[in-house]
Short mmCIF file of C-alpha atoms and ligand atoms in Angstrom, two decimals:
data_model
loop_
_atom_site.label_atom_id
_atom_site.label_comp_id
_atom_site.label_asym_id
_atom_site.label_seq_id
_atom_site.Cartn_x
_atom_site.Cartn_y
_atom_site.Cartn_z
CA MET A 1 -39.14 -66.41 -97.62
CA THR A 2 -38.59 -69.28 -95.19
CA ASN A 3 -36.98 -72.37 -96.62
CA GLU A 4 -38.74 -74.74 -94.21
CA PHE A 5 -41.94 -76.42 -95.40
CA VAL A 6 -44.35 -79.01 -94.04
CA PHE A 7 -45.02 -81.97 -96.33
CA ALA A 8 -48.51 -83.24 -95.41
CA THR A 9 -47.86 -86.97 -95.63
CA ASN A 10 -47.85 -90.00 -93.34
CA ASN A 11 -45.86 -92.05 -95.81
CA THR A 12 -42.26 -92.22 -94.56
CA ASN A 13 -41.03 -93.57 -97.92
CA LYS A 14 -42.35 -90.49 -99.69
CA LEU A 15 -40.84 -88.27 -97.01
CA LYS A 16 -37.38 -89.84 -97.42
CA GLU A 17 -37.55 -89.40 -101.18
CA VAL A 18 -38.53 -85.76 -100.84
CA TRP A 19 -35.72 -85.12 -98.36
CA GLU A 20 -33.29 -86.41 -100.95
CA ILE A 21 -34.90 -84.43 -103.81
CA ALA A 22 -34.97 -81.25 -101.69
CA SER A 23 -31.53 -81.65 -100.18
CA GLY A 24 -29.59 -78.42 -100.06
CA LYS A 25 -32.62 -76.42 -101.23
CA PHE A 26 -35.41 -76.71 -98.67
CA LYS A 27 -35.85 -78.19 -95.21
CA ILE A 28 -38.87 -80.48 -95.29
CA ILE A 29 -40.67 -81.50 -92.10
CA CYS A 30 -43.70 -83.74 -91.59
CA PRO A 31 -47.02 -83.45 -89.69
CA ALA A 32 -45.62 -85.30 -86.65
CA ASP A 33 -42.89 -82.63 -86.33
CA ILE A 34 -45.57 -79.98 -85.72
CA GLY A 35 -47.70 -82.16 -83.43
CA HIS A 36 -50.15 -83.84 -85.81
CA GLU A 37 -50.68 -87.56 -85.30
CA GLY A 38 -53.14 -89.66 -87.25
CA GLU A 39 -54.72 -89.94 -90.65
CA LEU A 40 -54.87 -87.27 -93.31
CA PRO A 41 -58.21 -87.16 -95.14
CA GLU A 42 -58.20 -88.23 -98.81
CA GLU A 43 -61.79 -88.78 -99.88
CA GLN A 44 -61.78 -87.24 -103.34
CA THR A 45 -62.02 -88.93 -106.74
CA THR A 46 -58.97 -87.26 -108.34
CA LEU A 47 -55.28 -86.97 -107.45
CA GLU A 48 -55.65 -83.17 -107.54
CA GLY A 49 -58.60 -83.33 -105.12
CA ASN A 50 -56.82 -85.61 -102.66
CA ALA A 51 -53.56 -83.65 -102.73
CA LEU A 52 -55.49 -80.46 -102.05
CA GLN A 53 -57.56 -82.04 -99.27
CA LYS A 54 -54.44 -83.25 -97.42
CA ALA A 55 -52.64 -79.91 -97.83
CA ARG A 56 -55.70 -77.90 -96.76
CA PHE A 57 -56.24 -80.11 -93.72
CA ILE A 58 -52.78 -79.37 -92.27
CA SER A 59 -52.74 -75.77 -93.47
CA GLU A 60 -56.09 -75.00 -91.80
CA LYS A 61 -55.37 -76.95 -88.60
CA PHE A 62 -52.04 -75.20 -87.97
CA GLY A 63 -52.43 -71.95 -89.92
CA ILE A 64 -49.30 -72.64 -91.97
CA ASN A 65 -48.16 -73.01 -95.55
CA CYS A 66 -47.71 -76.61 -96.63
CA PHE A 67 -47.83 -79.04 -99.55
CA ALA A 68 -49.07 -82.60 -100.15
CA ASP A 69 -48.56 -85.28 -102.81
CA ASP A 70 -51.12 -87.69 -104.20
CA THR A 71 -49.84 -90.38 -106.53
CA GLY A 72 -51.44 -93.01 -108.72
CA LEU A 73 -50.32 -95.78 -111.04
CA GLU A 74 -52.27 -95.44 -114.32
CA VAL A 75 -52.28 -98.62 -116.42
CA GLU A 76 -53.21 -98.25 -120.09
CA ALA A 77 -54.85 -101.67 -120.54
CA LEU A 78 -56.96 -101.03 -117.41
CA ASN A 79 -58.23 -97.65 -118.65
CA GLY A 80 -56.06 -95.74 -116.18
CA GLU A 81 -56.79 -97.92 -113.13
CA PRO A 82 -55.89 -98.19 -110.29
CA GLY A 83 -55.14 -94.43 -110.53
CA VAL A 84 -56.46 -92.48 -107.56
CA TYR A 85 -57.40 -95.80 -105.90
CA SER A 86 -53.84 -97.22 -106.07
CA ALA A 87 -53.42 -97.42 -102.27
CA ARG A 88 -56.52 -99.59 -101.81
CA TYR A 89 -56.63 -101.46 -105.12
CA ALA A 90 -56.89 -104.87 -103.40
CA GLY A 91 -59.22 -103.47 -100.72
CA GLU A 92 -59.06 -101.15 -97.70
CA GLY A 93 -56.08 -101.88 -95.42
CA ARG A 94 -54.44 -104.40 -97.77
CA SER A 95 -50.67 -104.45 -98.29
CA ALA A 96 -48.57 -103.24 -101.22
CA LYS A 97 -47.92 -106.91 -102.08
CA ASP A 98 -51.70 -107.56 -102.23
CA ASN A 99 -52.13 -104.57 -104.55
CA ILE A 100 -49.33 -105.81 -106.80
CA ASN A 101 -50.73 -109.36 -106.89
CA LYS A 102 -54.12 -108.03 -107.96
CA LEU A 103 -52.48 -105.88 -110.64
CA LEU A 104 -50.46 -108.80 -112.05
CA LEU A 105 -53.59 -110.96 -112.10
CA GLU A 106 -55.58 -108.28 -113.95
CA LEU A 107 -52.75 -108.04 -116.51
CA LYS A 108 -52.23 -111.80 -116.84
CA ASP A 109 -51.61 -112.64 -120.51
CA CYS A 110 -52.13 -108.99 -121.43
CA PRO A 111 -49.49 -107.89 -123.98
CA ASN A 112 -50.01 -104.17 -123.36
CA ARG A 113 -47.94 -103.45 -120.22
CA ASN A 114 -47.82 -99.64 -120.66
CA ALA A 115 -48.30 -97.65 -117.45
CA ARG A 116 -47.34 -94.40 -115.84
CA PHE A 117 -46.92 -93.02 -112.37
CA ARG A 118 -48.53 -89.62 -111.92
CA THR A 119 -47.91 -87.37 -108.90
CA VAL A 120 -49.88 -84.23 -108.21
CA VAL A 121 -48.50 -81.84 -105.60
CA ALA A 122 -50.83 -79.27 -104.09
CA LEU A 123 -49.22 -76.27 -102.40
CA ILE A 124 -50.99 -73.85 -100.06
CA LEU A 125 -48.97 -70.67 -99.89
CA ASP A 126 -50.34 -67.55 -98.21
CA ASP A 127 -53.92 -68.81 -98.72
CA LYS A 128 -53.43 -69.42 -102.44
CA GLU A 129 -53.43 -72.89 -104.05
CA TYR A 130 -50.99 -74.14 -106.67
CA PHE A 131 -50.57 -77.52 -108.43
CA PHE A 132 -47.49 -79.25 -109.86
CA GLU A 133 -47.56 -82.51 -111.82
CA GLY A 134 -44.94 -85.15 -112.50
CA ILE A 135 -45.32 -88.15 -114.79
CA VAL A 136 -43.00 -91.06 -115.57
CA GLU A 137 -43.94 -93.50 -118.33
CA GLY A 138 -42.97 -97.15 -118.22
CA LYS A 139 -44.07 -100.77 -118.27
CA ILE A 140 -45.45 -103.30 -115.79
CA THR A 141 -43.31 -106.44 -115.39
CA GLU A 142 -44.60 -110.03 -115.21
CA THR A 143 -43.05 -110.65 -111.77
CA LEU A 144 -41.78 -108.63 -108.78
CA ARG A 145 -38.13 -107.55 -108.99
CA GLY A 146 -35.99 -105.67 -106.45
CA GLU A 147 -36.07 -104.57 -102.84
CA ASN A 148 -35.68 -100.78 -102.99
CA GLY A 149 -38.45 -98.20 -102.99
CA PHE A 150 -42.02 -98.98 -101.96
CA GLY A 151 -45.56 -99.56 -103.22
CA TYR A 152 -45.65 -100.64 -106.86
CA ASP A 153 -41.91 -100.07 -107.45
CA PRO A 154 -41.06 -103.82 -107.82
CA VAL A 155 -43.27 -104.11 -110.94
CA PHE A 156 -42.60 -100.78 -112.68
CA VAL A 157 -39.79 -100.35 -115.24
CA PRO A 158 -39.38 -96.72 -116.31
CA ASN A 159 -38.83 -96.15 -120.05
CA SER A 160 -35.14 -96.15 -121.11
CA PHE A 161 -34.25 -98.54 -118.24
CA ASP A 162 -34.23 -102.34 -117.90
CA GLU A 163 -34.53 -102.36 -114.10
CA THR A 164 -37.62 -101.78 -111.98
CA PHE A 165 -37.74 -98.80 -109.62
CA ALA A 166 -37.11 -101.33 -106.85
CA GLU A 167 -33.90 -102.52 -108.55
CA LEU A 168 -32.60 -99.05 -109.37
CA PRO A 169 -30.68 -97.19 -106.65
CA ALA A 170 -32.68 -94.51 -104.81
CA GLU A 171 -30.43 -91.79 -106.32
CA ILE A 172 -31.65 -92.75 -109.81
CA LYS A 173 -35.33 -93.03 -108.87
CA ASN A 174 -35.12 -89.66 -107.15
CA LYS A 175 -33.75 -88.04 -110.32
CA ILE A 176 -36.21 -89.42 -112.86
CA SER A 177 -39.40 -90.29 -110.97
CA HIS A 178 -42.89 -88.79 -111.13
CA ARG A 179 -42.30 -87.43 -107.60
CA ALA A 180 -38.91 -85.94 -108.55
CA MET A 181 -40.51 -84.13 -111.54
CA ALA A 182 -43.37 -82.72 -109.49
CA MET A 183 -41.10 -81.69 -106.58
CA GLU A 184 -38.54 -80.04 -108.88
CA LYS A 185 -41.38 -77.91 -110.30
CA LEU A 186 -42.54 -77.07 -106.77
CA PHE A 187 -39.04 -76.11 -105.60
CA TYR A 188 -38.40 -74.04 -108.74
CA PHE A 189 -41.67 -72.19 -108.09
CA LEU A 190 -40.80 -71.60 -104.43
CA ARG A 191 -37.30 -70.33 -105.28
CA HIS A 192 -38.66 -67.85 -107.82
CA HIS A 193 -41.79 -66.79 -105.95
CA GLN A 194 -41.59 -63.24 -104.62
CA GLU A 195 -38.14 -62.74 -106.13
P1 LIG B 1 -50.01 -90.01 -97.91
O1 LIG B 1 -51.42 -89.87 -98.43
O2 LIG B 1 -49.92 -89.99 -96.42
O3 LIG B 1 -49.06 -89.04 -98.56
P2 LIG B 1 -50.17 -92.64 -99.17
O4 LIG B 1 -49.32 -93.85 -99.02
O5 LIG B 1 -51.64 -92.73 -98.82
O6 LIG B 1 -49.46 -91.47 -98.35
P3 LIG B 1 -50.83 -92.05 -101.96
O7 LIG B 1 -52.29 -92.11 -101.67
O8 LIG B 1 -50.33 -90.91 -102.77
O9 LIG B 1 -49.97 -92.08 -100.64
O10 LIG B 1 -50.31 -93.39 -102.64
C1 LIG B 1 -51.10 -94.16 -103.49
C2 LIG B 1 -50.51 -95.51 -103.70
O11 LIG B 1 -49.48 -95.43 -104.66
C3 LIG B 1 -49.92 -96.22 -102.48
O12 LIG B 1 -50.27 -97.59 -102.57
C4 LIG B 1 -48.45 -96.06 -102.64
O13 LIG B 1 -47.75 -97.17 -102.10
C5 LIG B 1 -48.30 -96.02 -104.15
N1 LIG B 1 -47.18 -95.14 -104.51
C6 LIG B 1 -47.10 -93.80 -104.31
N2 LIG B 1 -45.92 -93.35 -104.73
C7 LIG B 1 -45.23 -94.41 -105.22
C8 LIG B 1 -43.96 -94.59 -105.77
O14 LIG B 1 -43.11 -93.58 -105.90
N3 LIG B 1 -43.60 -95.82 -106.15
C9 LIG B 1 -44.42 -96.86 -106.02
N4 LIG B 1 -45.64 -96.80 -105.49
C10 LIG B 1 -46.05 -95.58 -105.08
#
């Protein structure tokens, strides 16, 4: 089996993380590398649905195997929100800072800061579909801390750590994160498939 795969994402931060997680195991390329420019559709109401829609879009357009990741921040006190709507929590086209500010406002004076990141990876391999999930539990801080990472990383402290994902070095995030868990399952599956 080839060890080159297309990761159907337009998020360069995700791509960099997956390069690091996959290093030495698989060569990961992105839609632009095979000539796709522009948005990937994600119009579903679940992480599974969106991951599958992005993977199918590239797989059908180019007739290739590929995988996609959809990720959400699920906050206990907000009944799992923003979840699948994490990217546009503060509204369509708003920045990560806007999303974080809305989150901190919603949680103002709320003692329950429990939250988790959940990543669902959808893989299309020889016309079959497979899913892999990764979850990291943690807490939402009161203020933004750190410059590393992206998205909600400055306000998320994974359990067993004192630092946010944006304060931790990338090597640590990429060992313990939701994305690392889901990708390790994907790469394990790919290594053992058709053995
Ligand atoms: P693609 O669909 O092109 O892969 P995206 O940025 O739209 O990229 P998602 O829909 O999966 O990706 O992301 C949902 C939101 O969650 C978005 O606001 C991200 O910034 C945020 N997010 C995803 N992974 C994250 C991580 O590891 N740390 C912090 N925030 C993250």
